[in-house]
Amino acid sequence: MPAESMATPEKSYLEDGGRFRGLFSWIFTTDHKRIGILYLTSVFSFFAIGVILGLLMRLSLIEPGRFMSERTYNSLFTVHGVIQIFLFIIPGIPASFGNFFLPIHLGARDVAFPRLNIFSWWLYITGGAILILSIFLPGGAPDTGWTFYAPYSIRTTSNVSLAASGIFIVGFSSILTGLNFVTTIHRMRAPGMKWFRMPLFIWSLYATAWTQILATPVLAITLLLLILERSFGIGFFEPLKGGDPIMFEHLFWMYSHPAVYIMILPAMGVVSEIFPVFSRKNIFGYKAVAFSSLGIAFFGYLVWGHHMFTSGMSDISRVIFSLITFLVAVPSGIKVFNWIATMYKGSVRVDSPLLFCLAFIFLFSIAGLTGLIIGTLSLNLYLHGTYFIVGHFHYTMFGGAGFGFFAGLHYWFPKMFGRMFNERAAKTAWFIMFIGFNILYFSMFLLGLQGMPRRYFQYLPQFRTNHILSTIGSWILALGLLIMFGNLIRALFRGEKAPANPWGGSTLEWTLPSPPSRENFRETPVVKGGPYTFG
Amino acid sequence: MTEAAVPQHGLTSRLYLLVWIVLVALTAATVAVARMNVTAFAALISIGIATVKAGLVLVFFMHLKHEPLILKVMLGIALLALSLIILLTFSDVWYRWGAHVHS
Amino acid sequence: MHKGEGSVDERHLDYAGAKMGMWIFLFTEILFFGGLFLLYSVYRMKYLAEFHSSAAELSVVLGTANTVILLTSSLFMALSIAFLRKGRRGLSLLFQLITIGLGLFFLVNKYFEWAEHIRQGIYPDSPVLLDMARGKIIFFSLYYVMTGLHGLHVLIGVTIIAVMAAFTRNETIGPLDFVKLENTGLYWHFVDIVWIYLFPLFYLIT
């Protein structure tokens, strides 16, 4: 560790705020690491709000009518979805870990456009604030579901326009982050950092960034049209004026399906970093994992129609979309096999980051396999709009992207903050979360198969047992989350000092002190080999 | 300032002027075609002419001609993405509405 | 294609990087307008006859004039970059001002065009329009939304060129540091290309 042996230790990025002091040294910074931390804090703050809303929904469902009105319940599932998707998972990994580690992984000083980078955080916060405002302003929180389907979203008197403008602005922030990352990866690689020497996390960010660039503008125009529809009555999605509500669904899912891959691909990148390190073995099939990220991004762009099998779209279209949906399973399967093959005959060290990765594989596999079930046209007609769908996407988004995020959080925590967390508490939290998660969401598969429709406030008596089970699961999961965040927050202040390379990783961030200095590298590194050097 | 940062290409004002003349001529042509009422192909011809015009602006005014290959590939990806979503949407609307339009 | 990063100063002059960023931004614009062009093509297929009869109500003369105006503004934009690079600051500034003038001219024409339709009672959700056939309602809504968003882009473009003109004047940009003007040009030409497609779709397909 050359940096540590220096006579005068450099100030870390946490101490060196640049031109400003105090809070301003954070919110006006252009340092990619500080921006990463800004995102990390804001993203998890919104996550906490989303979790509380979710817990309230589950609470209502053990005895409908006792805790809240129908109207409140409708707003709860809408705002829960909007926050968790647009303010937590989509910016989640790319904006926090991506900002922090992308330049370091490439051996660069910063991203290509540092000022644009802090600007996109400001957009994100502004959009998020507008969204939160829409909950409290007169008119009431949006009650359309996070999909904002027309024509109801045109007619409801709740604050849909305000929420939509909030998401529009957050979308702009997402686009700018993607633009920044693609340019950075093309232009700022250190000497010798060839494309196939980049860590796999970077490959997944690259694929994600392209999806952000090519899909998010479609959401922007869709939301803009929704706002214009509500304020000027343009009629594009209004059957009485010659419009077609199914076109709204097309435009909405043209973004929102690829968005699923914006959420999951970075998590896949995180676990691709962690498996080799904790198996002391090079990743199995580097190029296959790298290209499968691009493959997932490509196919993921072309399958939005599978959300619309019961919308009344044409039969031929439904068959085409069902077929392409199956193709996404191929690159996803390649990844899962390669992660497992990486561990095979490795010297596996079972620390908390790896445990979260193993949970990721388990939960993501269930998500993927149930995805094949509902991607099948005939089965979808039966399961569409039931709790089976809710179970499936929570396994994908929370079990996949969420657990991947937590894996990265434990893996990179020592590097980002220079402190070690309590490993035992981390493992306990992991165990409780894993149990709670499965009770909470597996019950939903059963409910869905029984025929329980999603978004309903009331239900028939035969669904009661599973609903109660699911709600108990939500409490267990919440307990696990509390322990995990409690442990990490405690470590911020009381944790032991972290060494430069606590896990024995081989990518460039581990050559820097923990936490890194403001300038990242004293001298631009010259890269001579691949990212994983375990043999 | 490095050499690569200032690509010295020989595009002169005369070339720009020439491109502009062609663009205006194509505009006149597309208006003329629309007036002639060649119903069947009118839309196709108009879009074709518009695409030629857009291409001229891209290649000369936007200097695409002198940009590195990677930028052209990226533009191709963006246009491919747009074409694919239009194509897939038409797999729905064509078979949903096409029937009544053409019967 | 790969060029390592040098000192901080050098990084700020990564012209290829700056241009790549701008082009990627334009890709997002392509997809943004793409959503509208998709809606246009879908509804045109559904309401072919109404689209034809509605298009006949637009003024081909004004549309053609505006097309030529924007094409000409693109010419001056391109010229202003070429002259800035040759070090002819004054001419470059003049051409930027002409570009701004033409952009404003375009918007004025657009204003008169919209005002005429609105005078006839044709605007989204108006009683007159709602009485018409459904295809007509959609055609005119598309017309207002697409030309409106395009007009907004023209306005943004004019504003940015005005800033560039100020930069040219106070020598913030010059023959050695012209990428800001070049990126502005890319944006302006893109706005021109959008109009190149809007013109036949709304004015000529009759």
Short mmCIF file of C-alpha atoms in Angstrom, two decimals, chain A residues 344-496:
data_model
loop_
_atom_site.label_atom_id
_atom_site.label_comp_id
_atom_site.label_asym_id
_atom_site.label_seq_id
_atom_site.Cartn_x
_atom_site.Cartn_y
_atom_site.Cartn_z
CA TYR A 344 -16.93 -23.75 -7.36
CA LYS A 345 -13.64 -25.03 -5.91
CA GLY A 346 -12.88 -21.54 -4.67
CA SER A 347 -11.63 -20.82 -1.18
CA VAL A 348 -14.92 -19.32 -0.06
CA ARG A 349 -14.94 -16.88 2.82
CA VAL A 350 -18.44 -16.45 4.19
CA ASP A 351 -18.53 -12.81 5.26
CA SER A 352 -21.57 -10.57 5.25
CA PRO A 353 -21.09 -9.18 1.70
CA LEU A 354 -21.04 -12.73 0.33
CA LEU A 355 -24.10 -13.70 2.38
CA PHE A 356 -26.05 -10.86 0.81
CA CYS A 357 -24.85 -12.04 -2.61
CA LEU A 358 -25.99 -15.60 -1.92
CA ALA A 359 -29.37 -14.26 -0.85
CA PHE A 360 -29.36 -12.24 -4.07
CA ILE A 361 -28.86 -15.38 -6.18
CA PHE A 362 -31.54 -17.30 -4.30
CA LEU A 363 -34.13 -14.53 -4.41
CA PHE A 364 -33.30 -13.42 -7.93
CA SER A 365 -33.62 -17.00 -9.17
CA ILE A 366 -37.11 -17.25 -7.69
CA ALA A 367 -37.88 -13.88 -9.26
CA GLY A 368 -36.57 -14.99 -12.64
CA LEU A 369 -38.38 -18.31 -12.62
CA THR A 370 -41.71 -16.77 -11.60
CA GLY A 371 -40.98 -14.21 -14.30
CA LEU A 372 -41.02 -16.99 -16.87
CA ILE A 373 -44.38 -18.12 -15.50
CA ILE A 374 -46.00 -14.72 -15.92
CA GLY A 375 -44.16 -14.08 -19.18
CA THR A 376 -46.03 -17.04 -20.59
CA LEU A 377 -49.03 -15.60 -22.39
CA SER A 378 -51.55 -18.21 -21.32
CA LEU A 379 -50.58 -18.20 -17.63
CA ASN A 380 -50.38 -14.43 -17.58
CA LEU A 381 -54.06 -14.14 -18.47
CA TYR A 382 -54.79 -15.95 -15.23
CA LEU A 383 -52.21 -14.28 -13.00
CA HIS A 384 -52.25 -10.71 -14.36
CA GLY A 385 -53.23 -8.14 -11.76
CA THR A 386 -52.96 -10.59 -8.84
CA TYR A 387 -50.65 -10.75 -5.85
CA PHE A 388 -48.51 -13.18 -7.85
CA ILE A 389 -47.25 -10.17 -9.81
CA VAL A 390 -46.65 -8.23 -6.60
CA GLY A 391 -44.66 -11.14 -5.19
CA HIS A 392 -42.68 -11.49 -8.43
CA PHE A 393 -41.57 -7.89 -8.72
CA HIS A 394 -40.71 -7.60 -5.05
CA TYR A 395 -38.47 -10.66 -5.40
CA THR A 396 -36.84 -8.93 -8.39
CA MET A 397 -36.64 -5.39 -7.08
CA PHE A 398 -36.09 -5.93 -3.39
CA GLY A 399 -34.69 -9.45 -3.37
CA GLY A 400 -32.55 -8.70 -6.40
CA ALA A 401 -31.70 -5.02 -6.59
CA GLY A 402 -32.23 -4.38 -2.85
CA PHE A 403 -30.08 -7.25 -1.56
CA GLY A 404 -27.47 -6.46 -4.22
CA PHE A 405 -27.43 -2.90 -2.91
CA PHE A 406 -26.97 -4.14 0.67
CA ALA A 407 -24.20 -6.51 -0.47
CA GLY A 408 -22.37 -3.56 -2.02
CA LEU A 409 -23.05 -1.45 1.04
CA HIS A 410 -21.24 -3.94 3.28
CA TYR A 411 -18.51 -4.61 0.74
CA TRP A 412 -17.64 -0.95 0.13
CA PHE A 413 -18.54 0.52 3.52
CA PRO A 414 -14.95 0.25 4.86
CA LYS A 415 -13.61 1.92 1.72
CA MET A 416 -16.13 4.75 1.68
CA PHE A 417 -16.03 5.62 5.38
CA GLY A 418 -12.77 4.13 6.60
CA ARG A 419 -14.50 2.16 9.36
CA MET A 420 -15.33 -1.51 9.91
CA PHE A 421 -18.83 -2.55 10.95
CA ASN A 422 -19.64 -5.33 13.41
CA GLU A 423 -19.61 -8.50 11.33
CA ARG A 424 -21.75 -10.50 13.75
CA ALA A 425 -24.50 -7.90 13.78
CA ALA A 426 -24.36 -7.74 9.99
CA LYS A 427 -24.83 -11.50 9.74
CA THR A 428 -27.68 -11.45 12.26
CA ALA A 429 -29.39 -8.66 10.32
CA TRP A 430 -28.91 -10.59 7.08
CA PHE A 431 -30.49 -13.72 8.56
CA ILE A 432 -33.52 -11.91 9.97
CA MET A 433 -34.06 -9.99 6.75
CA PHE A 434 -33.81 -13.11 4.64
CA ILE A 435 -36.41 -14.93 6.75
CA GLY A 436 -38.72 -11.92 6.96
CA PHE A 437 -38.43 -11.26 3.25
CA ASN A 438 -39.51 -14.75 2.27
CA ILE A 439 -42.43 -14.83 4.68
CA LEU A 440 -43.57 -11.41 3.46
CA TYR A 441 -43.37 -12.01 -0.26
CA PHE A 442 -43.74 -15.76 -0.71
CA SER A 443 -47.19 -15.49 0.85
CA MET A 444 -48.00 -13.18 -2.01
CA PHE A 445 -47.33 -15.90 -4.58
CA LEU A 446 -49.81 -18.11 -2.74
CA LEU A 447 -52.35 -15.28 -2.51
CA GLY A 448 -51.97 -14.64 -6.22
CA LEU A 449 -52.47 -18.26 -7.15
CA GLN A 450 -55.60 -18.27 -4.99
CA GLY A 451 -56.85 -15.33 -7.02
CA MET A 452 -56.32 -12.33 -4.72
CA PRO A 453 -56.21 -9.19 -6.93
CA ARG A 454 -53.53 -6.60 -6.22
CA ARG A 455 -54.38 -3.11 -4.98
CA TYR A 456 -57.64 -4.22 -3.37
CA PHE A 457 -58.46 -2.72 -0.03
CA GLN A 458 -60.82 -5.54 1.02
CA TYR A 459 -60.61 -9.28 0.47
CA LEU A 460 -62.58 -12.49 0.92
CA PRO A 461 -62.14 -14.48 4.17
CA GLN A 462 -60.14 -17.28 2.50
CA PHE A 463 -57.22 -14.88 1.85
CA ARG A 464 -56.92 -13.84 5.47
CA THR A 465 -54.33 -16.34 6.69
CA ASN A 466 -51.83 -15.51 4.00
CA HIS A 467 -52.37 -11.78 4.42
CA ILE A 468 -51.65 -12.02 8.14
CA LEU A 469 -48.60 -14.18 7.47
CA SER A 470 -47.35 -11.63 4.97
CA THR A 471 -47.81 -8.75 7.40
CA ILE A 472 -45.89 -10.62 10.12
CA GLY A 473 -43.12 -11.11 7.56
CA SER A 474 -43.06 -7.36 6.98
CA TRP A 475 -42.38 -6.79 10.69
CA ILE A 476 -39.55 -9.31 10.72
CA LEU A 477 -38.03 -7.73 7.62
CA ALA A 478 -38.30 -4.27 9.18
CA LEU A 479 -36.54 -5.53 12.31
CA GLY A 480 -33.70 -6.87 10.14
CA LEU A 481 -33.41 -3.54 8.33
CA LEU A 482 -33.25 -1.70 11.65
CA ILE A 483 -30.42 -3.92 12.90
CA MET A 484 -28.53 -3.57 9.61
CA PHE A 485 -28.72 0.21 9.43
CA GLY A 486 -28.19 0.53 13.17
CA ASN A 487 -25.02 -1.52 12.86
CA LEU A 488 -23.71 0.57 9.95
CA ILE A 489 -24.57 3.91 11.55
CA ARG A 490 -22.89 2.80 14.78
CA ALA A 491 -19.81 1.82 12.77
CA LEU A 492 -19.62 5.34 11.29
CA PHE A 493 -18.80 6.69 14.74
CA ARG A 494 -17.54 3.77 16.78
CA GLY A 495 -16.23 1.30 14.21
CA GLU A 496 -12.60 0.22 14.11
#
